[in-house]
PDB file of C-alpha atoms and ligand atoms in Angstrom:
ATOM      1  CA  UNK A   1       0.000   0.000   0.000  1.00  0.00           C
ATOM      2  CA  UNK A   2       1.242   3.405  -0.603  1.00  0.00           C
ATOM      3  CA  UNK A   3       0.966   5.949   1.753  1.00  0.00           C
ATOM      4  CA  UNK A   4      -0.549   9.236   1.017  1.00  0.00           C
ATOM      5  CA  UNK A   5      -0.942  12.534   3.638  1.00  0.00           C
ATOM      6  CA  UNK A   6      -3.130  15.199   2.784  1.00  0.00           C
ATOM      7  CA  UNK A   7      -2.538  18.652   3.601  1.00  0.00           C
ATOM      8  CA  UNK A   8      -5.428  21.008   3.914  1.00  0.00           C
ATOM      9  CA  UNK A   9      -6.027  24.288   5.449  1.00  0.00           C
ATOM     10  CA  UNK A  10     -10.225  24.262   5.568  1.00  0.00           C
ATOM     11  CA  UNK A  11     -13.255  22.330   4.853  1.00  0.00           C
ATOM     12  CA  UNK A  12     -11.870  19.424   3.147  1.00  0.00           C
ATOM     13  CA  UNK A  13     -13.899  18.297   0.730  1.00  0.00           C
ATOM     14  CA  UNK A  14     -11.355  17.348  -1.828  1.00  0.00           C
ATOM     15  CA  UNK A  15     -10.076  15.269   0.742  1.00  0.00           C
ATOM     16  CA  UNK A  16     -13.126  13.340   1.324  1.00  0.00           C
ATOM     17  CA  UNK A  17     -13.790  12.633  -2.426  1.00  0.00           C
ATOM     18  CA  UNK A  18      -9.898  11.391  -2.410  1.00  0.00           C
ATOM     19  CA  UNK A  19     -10.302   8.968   0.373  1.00  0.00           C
ATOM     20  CA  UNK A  20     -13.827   7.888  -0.675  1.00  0.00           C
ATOM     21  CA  UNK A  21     -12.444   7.365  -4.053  1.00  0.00           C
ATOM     22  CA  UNK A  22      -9.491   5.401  -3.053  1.00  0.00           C
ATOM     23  CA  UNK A  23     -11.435   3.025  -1.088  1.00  0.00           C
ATOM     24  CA  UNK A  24     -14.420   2.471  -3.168  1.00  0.00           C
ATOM     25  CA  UNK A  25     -12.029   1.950  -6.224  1.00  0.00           C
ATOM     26  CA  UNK A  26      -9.987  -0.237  -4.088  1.00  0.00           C
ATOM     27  CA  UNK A  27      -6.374   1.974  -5.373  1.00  0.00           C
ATOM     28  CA  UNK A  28      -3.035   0.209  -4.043  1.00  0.00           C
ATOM     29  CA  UNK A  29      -2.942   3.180  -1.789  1.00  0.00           C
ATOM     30  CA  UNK A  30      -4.495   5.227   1.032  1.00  0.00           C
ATOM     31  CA  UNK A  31      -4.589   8.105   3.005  1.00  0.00           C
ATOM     32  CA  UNK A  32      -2.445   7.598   5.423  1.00  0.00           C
ATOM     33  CA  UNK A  33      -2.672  11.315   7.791  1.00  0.00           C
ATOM     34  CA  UNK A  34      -4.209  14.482   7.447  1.00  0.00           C
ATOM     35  CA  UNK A  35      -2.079  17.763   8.325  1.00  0.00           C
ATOM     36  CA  UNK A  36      -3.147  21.291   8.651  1.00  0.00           C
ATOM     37  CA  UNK A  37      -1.420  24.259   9.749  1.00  0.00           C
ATOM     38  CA  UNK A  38      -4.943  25.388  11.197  1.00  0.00           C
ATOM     39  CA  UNK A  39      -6.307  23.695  14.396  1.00  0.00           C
ATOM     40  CA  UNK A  40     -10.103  24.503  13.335  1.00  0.00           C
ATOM     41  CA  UNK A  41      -9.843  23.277   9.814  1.00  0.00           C
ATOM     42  CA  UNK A  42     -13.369  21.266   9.164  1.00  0.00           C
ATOM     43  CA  UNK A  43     -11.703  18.446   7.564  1.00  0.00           C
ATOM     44  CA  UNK A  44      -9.624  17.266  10.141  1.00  0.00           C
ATOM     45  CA  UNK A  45     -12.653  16.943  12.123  1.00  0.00           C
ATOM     46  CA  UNK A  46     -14.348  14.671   9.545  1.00  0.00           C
ATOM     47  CA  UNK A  47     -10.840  12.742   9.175  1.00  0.00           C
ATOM     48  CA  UNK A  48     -10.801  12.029  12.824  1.00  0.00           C
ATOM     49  CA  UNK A  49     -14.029  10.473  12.856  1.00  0.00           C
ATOM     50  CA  UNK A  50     -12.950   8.002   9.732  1.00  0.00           C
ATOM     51  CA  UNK A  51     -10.152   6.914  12.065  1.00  0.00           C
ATOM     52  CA  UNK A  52      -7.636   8.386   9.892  1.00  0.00           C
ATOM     53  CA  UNK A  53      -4.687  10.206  11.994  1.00  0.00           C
ATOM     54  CA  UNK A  54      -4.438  14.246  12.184  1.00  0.00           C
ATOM     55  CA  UNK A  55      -1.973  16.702  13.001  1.00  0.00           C
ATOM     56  CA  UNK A  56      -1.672  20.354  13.282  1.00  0.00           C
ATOM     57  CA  UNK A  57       1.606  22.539  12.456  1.00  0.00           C
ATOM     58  CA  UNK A  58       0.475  25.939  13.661  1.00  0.00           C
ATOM     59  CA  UNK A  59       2.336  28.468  11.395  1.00  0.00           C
ATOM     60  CA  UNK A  60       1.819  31.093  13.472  1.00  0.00           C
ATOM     61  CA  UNK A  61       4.004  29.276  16.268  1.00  0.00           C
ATOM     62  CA  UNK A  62       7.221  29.539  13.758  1.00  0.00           C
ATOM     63  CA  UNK A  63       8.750  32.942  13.659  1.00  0.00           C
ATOM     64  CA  UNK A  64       9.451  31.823   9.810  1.00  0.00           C
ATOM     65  CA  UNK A  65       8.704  30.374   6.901  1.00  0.00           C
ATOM     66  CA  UNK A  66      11.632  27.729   6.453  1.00  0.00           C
ATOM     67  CA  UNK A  67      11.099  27.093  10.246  1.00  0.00           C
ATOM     68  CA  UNK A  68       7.165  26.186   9.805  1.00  0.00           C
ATOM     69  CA  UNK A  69       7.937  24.192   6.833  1.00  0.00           C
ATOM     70  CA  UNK A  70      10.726  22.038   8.826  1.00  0.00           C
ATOM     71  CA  UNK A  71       8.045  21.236  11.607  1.00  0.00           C
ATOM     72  CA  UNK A  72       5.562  20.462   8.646  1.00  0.00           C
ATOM     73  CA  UNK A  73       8.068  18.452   7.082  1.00  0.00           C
ATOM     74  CA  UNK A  74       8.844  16.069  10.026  1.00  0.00           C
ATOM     75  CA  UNK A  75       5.078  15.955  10.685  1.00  0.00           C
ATOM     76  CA  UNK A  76       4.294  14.636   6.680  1.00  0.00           C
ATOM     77  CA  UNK A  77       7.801  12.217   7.026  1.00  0.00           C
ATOM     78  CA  UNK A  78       6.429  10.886  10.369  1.00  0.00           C
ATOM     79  CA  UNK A  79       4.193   9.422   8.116  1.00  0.00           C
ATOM     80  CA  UNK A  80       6.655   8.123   5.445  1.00  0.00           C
ATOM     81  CA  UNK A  81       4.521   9.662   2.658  1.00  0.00           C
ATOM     82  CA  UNK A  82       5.225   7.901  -0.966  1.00  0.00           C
ATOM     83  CA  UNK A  83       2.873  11.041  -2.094  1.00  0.00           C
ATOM     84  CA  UNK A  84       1.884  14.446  -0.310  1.00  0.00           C
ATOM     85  CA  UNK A  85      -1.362  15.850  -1.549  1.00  0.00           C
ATOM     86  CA  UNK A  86      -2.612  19.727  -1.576  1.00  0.00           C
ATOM     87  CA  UNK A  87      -6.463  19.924  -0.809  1.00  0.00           C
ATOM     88  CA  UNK A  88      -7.465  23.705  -0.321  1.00  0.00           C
ATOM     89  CA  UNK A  89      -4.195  24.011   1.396  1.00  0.00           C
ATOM     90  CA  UNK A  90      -3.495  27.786   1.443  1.00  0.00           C
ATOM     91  CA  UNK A  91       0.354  28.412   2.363  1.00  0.00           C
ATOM     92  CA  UNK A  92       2.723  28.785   0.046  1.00  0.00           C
ATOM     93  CA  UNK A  93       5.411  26.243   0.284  1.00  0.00           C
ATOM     94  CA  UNK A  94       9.399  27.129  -0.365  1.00  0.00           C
ATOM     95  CA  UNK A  95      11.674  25.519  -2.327  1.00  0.00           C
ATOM     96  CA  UNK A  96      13.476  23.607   0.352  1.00  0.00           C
ATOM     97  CA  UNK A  97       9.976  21.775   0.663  1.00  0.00           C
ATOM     98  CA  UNK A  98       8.857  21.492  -2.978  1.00  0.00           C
ATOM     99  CA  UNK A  99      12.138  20.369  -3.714  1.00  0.00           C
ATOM    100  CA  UNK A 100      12.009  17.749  -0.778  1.00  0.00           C
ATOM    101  CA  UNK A 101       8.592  16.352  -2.521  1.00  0.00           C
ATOM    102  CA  UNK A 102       9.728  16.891  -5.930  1.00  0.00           C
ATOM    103  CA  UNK A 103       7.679  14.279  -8.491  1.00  0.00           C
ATOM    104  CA  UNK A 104       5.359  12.973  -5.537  1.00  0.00           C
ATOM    105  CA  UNK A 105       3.770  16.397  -4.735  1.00  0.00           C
ATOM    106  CA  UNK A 106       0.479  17.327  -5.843  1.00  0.00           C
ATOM    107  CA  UNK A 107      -1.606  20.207  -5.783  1.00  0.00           C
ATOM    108  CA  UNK A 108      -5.346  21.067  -7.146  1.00  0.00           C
ATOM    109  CA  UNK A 109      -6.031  24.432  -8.131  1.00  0.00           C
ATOM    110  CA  UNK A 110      -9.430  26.193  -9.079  1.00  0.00           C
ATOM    111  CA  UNK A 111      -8.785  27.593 -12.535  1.00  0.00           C
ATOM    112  CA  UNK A 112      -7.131  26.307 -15.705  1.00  0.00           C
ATOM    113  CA  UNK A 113      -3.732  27.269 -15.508  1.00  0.00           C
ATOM    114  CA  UNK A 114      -1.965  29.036 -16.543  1.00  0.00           C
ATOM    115  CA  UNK A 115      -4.988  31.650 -16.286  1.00  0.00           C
ATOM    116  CA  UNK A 116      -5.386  32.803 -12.944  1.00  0.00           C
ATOM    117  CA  UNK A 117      -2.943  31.423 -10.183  1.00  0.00           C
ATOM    118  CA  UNK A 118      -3.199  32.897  -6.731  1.00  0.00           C
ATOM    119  CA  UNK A 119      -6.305  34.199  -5.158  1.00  0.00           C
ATOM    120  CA  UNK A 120     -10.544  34.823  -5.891  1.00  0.00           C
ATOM    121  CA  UNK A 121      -9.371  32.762  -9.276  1.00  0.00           C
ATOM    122  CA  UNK A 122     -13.692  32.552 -10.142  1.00  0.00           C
ATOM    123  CA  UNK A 123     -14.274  36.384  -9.666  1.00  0.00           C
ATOM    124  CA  UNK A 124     -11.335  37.237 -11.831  1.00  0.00           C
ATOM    125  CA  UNK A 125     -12.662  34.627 -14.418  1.00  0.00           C
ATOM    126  CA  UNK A 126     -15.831  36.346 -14.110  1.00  0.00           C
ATOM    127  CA  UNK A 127     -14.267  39.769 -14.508  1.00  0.00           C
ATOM    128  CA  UNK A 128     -12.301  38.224 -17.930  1.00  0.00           C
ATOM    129  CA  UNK A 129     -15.638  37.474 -19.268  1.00  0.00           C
ATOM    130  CA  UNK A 130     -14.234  33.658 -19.682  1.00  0.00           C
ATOM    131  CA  UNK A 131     -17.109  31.603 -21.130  1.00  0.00           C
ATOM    132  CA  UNK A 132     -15.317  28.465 -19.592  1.00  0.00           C
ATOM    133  CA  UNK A 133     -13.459  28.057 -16.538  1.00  0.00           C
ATOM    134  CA  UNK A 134     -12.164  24.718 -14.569  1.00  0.00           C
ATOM    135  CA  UNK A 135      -9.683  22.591 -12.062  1.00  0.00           C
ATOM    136  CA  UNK A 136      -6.641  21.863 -12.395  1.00  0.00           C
ATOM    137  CA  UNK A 137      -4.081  19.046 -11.109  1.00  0.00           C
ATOM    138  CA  UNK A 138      -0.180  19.188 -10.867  1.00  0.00           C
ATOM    139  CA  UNK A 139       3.083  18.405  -9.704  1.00  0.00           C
ATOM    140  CA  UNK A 140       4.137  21.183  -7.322  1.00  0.00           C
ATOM    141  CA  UNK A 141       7.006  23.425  -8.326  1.00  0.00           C
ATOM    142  CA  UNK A 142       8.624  26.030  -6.292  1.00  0.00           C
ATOM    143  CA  UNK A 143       6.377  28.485  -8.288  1.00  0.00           C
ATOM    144  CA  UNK A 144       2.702  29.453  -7.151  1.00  0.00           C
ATOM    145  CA  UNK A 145       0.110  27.215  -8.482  1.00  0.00           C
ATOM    146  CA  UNK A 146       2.779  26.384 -11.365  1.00  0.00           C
ATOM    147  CA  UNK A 147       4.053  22.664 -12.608  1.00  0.00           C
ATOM    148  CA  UNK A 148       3.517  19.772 -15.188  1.00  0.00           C
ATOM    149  CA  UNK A 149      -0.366  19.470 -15.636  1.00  0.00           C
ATOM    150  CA  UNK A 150      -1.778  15.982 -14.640  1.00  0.00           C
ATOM    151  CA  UNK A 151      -5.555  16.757 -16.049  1.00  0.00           C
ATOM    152  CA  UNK A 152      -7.614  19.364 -15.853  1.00  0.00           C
ATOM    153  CA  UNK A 153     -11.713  19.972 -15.729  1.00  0.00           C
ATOM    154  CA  UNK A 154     -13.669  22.126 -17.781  1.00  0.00           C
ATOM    155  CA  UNK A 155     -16.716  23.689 -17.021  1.00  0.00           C
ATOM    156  CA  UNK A 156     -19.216  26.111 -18.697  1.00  0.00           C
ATOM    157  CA  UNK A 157     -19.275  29.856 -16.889  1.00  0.00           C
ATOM    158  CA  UNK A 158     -23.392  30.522 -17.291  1.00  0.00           C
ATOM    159  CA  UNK A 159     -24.688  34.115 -17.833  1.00  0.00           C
ATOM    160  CA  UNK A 160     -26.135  34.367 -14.422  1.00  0.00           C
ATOM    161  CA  UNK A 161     -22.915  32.743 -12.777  1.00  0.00           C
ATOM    162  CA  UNK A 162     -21.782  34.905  -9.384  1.00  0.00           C
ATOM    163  CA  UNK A 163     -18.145  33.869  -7.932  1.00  0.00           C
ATOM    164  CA  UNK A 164     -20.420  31.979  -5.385  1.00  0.00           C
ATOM    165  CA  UNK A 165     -22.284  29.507  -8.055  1.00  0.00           C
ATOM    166  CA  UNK A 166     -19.162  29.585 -10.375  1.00  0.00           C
ATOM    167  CA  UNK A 167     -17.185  27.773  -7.103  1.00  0.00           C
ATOM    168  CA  UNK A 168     -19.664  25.407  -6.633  1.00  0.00           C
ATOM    169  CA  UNK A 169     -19.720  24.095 -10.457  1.00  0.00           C
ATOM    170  CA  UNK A 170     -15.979  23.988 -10.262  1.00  0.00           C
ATOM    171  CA  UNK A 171     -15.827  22.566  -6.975  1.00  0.00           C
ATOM    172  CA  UNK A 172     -17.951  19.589  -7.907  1.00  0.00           C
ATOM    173  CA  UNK A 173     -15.448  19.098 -11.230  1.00  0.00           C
ATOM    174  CA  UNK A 174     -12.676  18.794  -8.553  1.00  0.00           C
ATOM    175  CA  UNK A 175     -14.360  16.278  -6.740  1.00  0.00           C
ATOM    176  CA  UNK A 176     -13.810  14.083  -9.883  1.00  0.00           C
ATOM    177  CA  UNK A 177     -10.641  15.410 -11.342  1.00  0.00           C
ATOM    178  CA  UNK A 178      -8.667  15.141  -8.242  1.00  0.00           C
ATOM    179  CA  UNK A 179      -9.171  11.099  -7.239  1.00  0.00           C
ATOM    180  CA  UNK A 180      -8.980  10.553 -11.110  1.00  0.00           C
ATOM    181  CA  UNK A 181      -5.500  12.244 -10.935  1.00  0.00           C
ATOM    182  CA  UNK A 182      -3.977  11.012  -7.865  1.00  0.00           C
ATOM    183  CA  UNK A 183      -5.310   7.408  -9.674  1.00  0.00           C
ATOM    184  CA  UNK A 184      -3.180   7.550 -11.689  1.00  0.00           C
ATOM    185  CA  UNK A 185      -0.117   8.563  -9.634  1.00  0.00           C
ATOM    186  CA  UNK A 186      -0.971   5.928  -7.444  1.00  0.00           C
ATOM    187  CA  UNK A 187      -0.915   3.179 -10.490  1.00  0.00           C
ATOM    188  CA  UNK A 188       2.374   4.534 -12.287  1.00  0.00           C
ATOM    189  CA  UNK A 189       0.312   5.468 -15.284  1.00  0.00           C
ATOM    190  CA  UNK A 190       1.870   8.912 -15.129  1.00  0.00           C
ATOM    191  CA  UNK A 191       5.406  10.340 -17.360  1.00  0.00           C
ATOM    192  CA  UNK A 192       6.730  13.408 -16.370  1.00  0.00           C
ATOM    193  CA  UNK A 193       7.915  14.775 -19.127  1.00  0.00           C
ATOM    194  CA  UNK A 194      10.165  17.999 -19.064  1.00  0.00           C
ATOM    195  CA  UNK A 195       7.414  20.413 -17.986  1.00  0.00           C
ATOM    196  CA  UNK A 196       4.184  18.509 -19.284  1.00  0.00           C
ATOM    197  CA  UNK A 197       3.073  15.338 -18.133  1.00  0.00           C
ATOM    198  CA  UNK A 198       1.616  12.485 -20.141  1.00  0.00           C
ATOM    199  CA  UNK A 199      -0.224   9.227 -19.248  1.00  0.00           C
ATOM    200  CA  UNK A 200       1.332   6.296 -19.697  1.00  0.00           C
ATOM    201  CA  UNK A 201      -1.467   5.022 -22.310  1.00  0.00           C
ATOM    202  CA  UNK A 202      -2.706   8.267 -23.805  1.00  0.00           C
ATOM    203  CA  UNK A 203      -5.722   8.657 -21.923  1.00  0.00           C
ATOM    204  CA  UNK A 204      -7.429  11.988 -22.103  1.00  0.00           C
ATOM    205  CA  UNK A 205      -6.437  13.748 -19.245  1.00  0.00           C
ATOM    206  CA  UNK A 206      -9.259  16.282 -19.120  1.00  0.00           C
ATOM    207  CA  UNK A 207     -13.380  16.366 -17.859  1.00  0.00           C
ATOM    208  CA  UNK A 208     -16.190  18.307 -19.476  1.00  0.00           C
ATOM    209  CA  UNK A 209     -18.182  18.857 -16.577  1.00  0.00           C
ATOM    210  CA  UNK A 210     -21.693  20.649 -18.234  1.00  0.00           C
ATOM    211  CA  UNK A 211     -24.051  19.779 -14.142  1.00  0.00           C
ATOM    212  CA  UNK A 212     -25.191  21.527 -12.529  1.00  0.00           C
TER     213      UNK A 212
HETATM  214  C1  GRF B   1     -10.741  24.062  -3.641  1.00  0.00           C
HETATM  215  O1  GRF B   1     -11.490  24.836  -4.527  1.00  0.00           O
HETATM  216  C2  GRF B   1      -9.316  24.014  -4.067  1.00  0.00           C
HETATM  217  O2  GRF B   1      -9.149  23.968  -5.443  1.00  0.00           O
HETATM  218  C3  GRF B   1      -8.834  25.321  -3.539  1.00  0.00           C
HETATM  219  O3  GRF B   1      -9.430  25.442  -2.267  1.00  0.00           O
HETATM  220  C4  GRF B   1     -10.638  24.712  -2.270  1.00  0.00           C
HETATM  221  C5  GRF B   1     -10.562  23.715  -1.162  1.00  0.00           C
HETATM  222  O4  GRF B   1     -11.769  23.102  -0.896  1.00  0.00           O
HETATM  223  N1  GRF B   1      -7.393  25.400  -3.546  1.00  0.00           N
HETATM  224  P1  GRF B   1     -11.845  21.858   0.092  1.00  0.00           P
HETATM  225  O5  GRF B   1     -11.147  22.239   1.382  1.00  0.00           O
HETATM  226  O6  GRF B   1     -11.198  20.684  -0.583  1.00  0.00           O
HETATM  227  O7  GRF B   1     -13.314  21.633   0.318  1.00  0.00           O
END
């Protein structure tokens, strides 16, 4: 079994749809711990209560950044990780730590990058007048919400969308893109490839999501 640790800095639901996914799809892998640098993050509540271990690296206890991201380190290698998984987790990570990770590191962001990395990525796609917008999954590089793309998820922006309703329609893409992505990093079906990734026997790595 390979051993995966989540890191996540809210609610969790990507998290959820990973662990349901790897256990209803029986993957050679499983979620091994849950870490968040927030004490009151939701999903570390539900995580608990599935019997999966927790931990909490407070940021605000280190009086820097490479100093929080040692403690977070030994936390995730307490775990001996074979993959460390981003899910809504909202600190940016140096390049001691990506590097660290490097190839087993994934993150899940709410646009389709390269458009709009960083913050309120559904208003600005709103304010862009995109007529599509999406998720997507990659290997972590020391650059913000940068790296070879694993798969991404499309979805339609609607007339009436608000950042509120666009989220939602993403969020639900995520819940499939993610445990299709991690999948396949958990089965070796994945090439890194310079900076693009491919899989291993050319499936599409993309999802038209058109519900709700
Ligand atoms: C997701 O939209 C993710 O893409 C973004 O933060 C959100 C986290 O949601 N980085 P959750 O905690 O997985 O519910």
């Amino acid at each position: 079994m390979q051993r995966i640790v989540v890191l996540i800095s809210g609610r969790g639901s990507n998290l959820q749809s990973i662990a349901h996914q790897a256990a209803a799809e029986q993957w050679p892998a499983r979620v091994e711990a849950v870490i968040s640098h927030r004490a009151d993050a939701a999903g570390l509540g539900w995580a608990a209560g599935q019997g999966i271990p927790t931990g909490v690296v407070d940021h605000r206890a280190h009086a820097t950044r490479e100093g929080f991201e040692q403690a977070l380190s030994a936390a995730i290698d307490a775990h001996r990780p074979d993959w460390v998984v981003l899910a809504g987790f909202m600190r940016i990570l140096g390049e001691e730590f990506v590097r660290r990770y490097a190839g087993r590191l994934l993150n899940i962001h709410p646009s389709l990058l390269p458009a709009f990395p960083g913050l309120h990525t559904h208003q600005r796609a709103l304010e862009s007048g995109c007529t599509l917008a999406g998720a997507t999954v990659h290997f972590v590089t020391p650059r913000l919400d940068h790296g070879p793309i694993v798969a991404q998820a499309v979805v339609p922006v609607r007339a009436a969308d608000t950042a509120a309703s666009l989220s939602a329609r993403v969020l639900a893409a995520e819940h499939k893109l993610y445990p299709m992505a991690l999948r396949w990093a958990v089965q070796g079906e994945l090439i890194i490839d310079g900076q693009r990734v491919v899989h291993r026997d050319g499936a599409p790595q993309q999802l038209f999501c058109t519900e709700p």
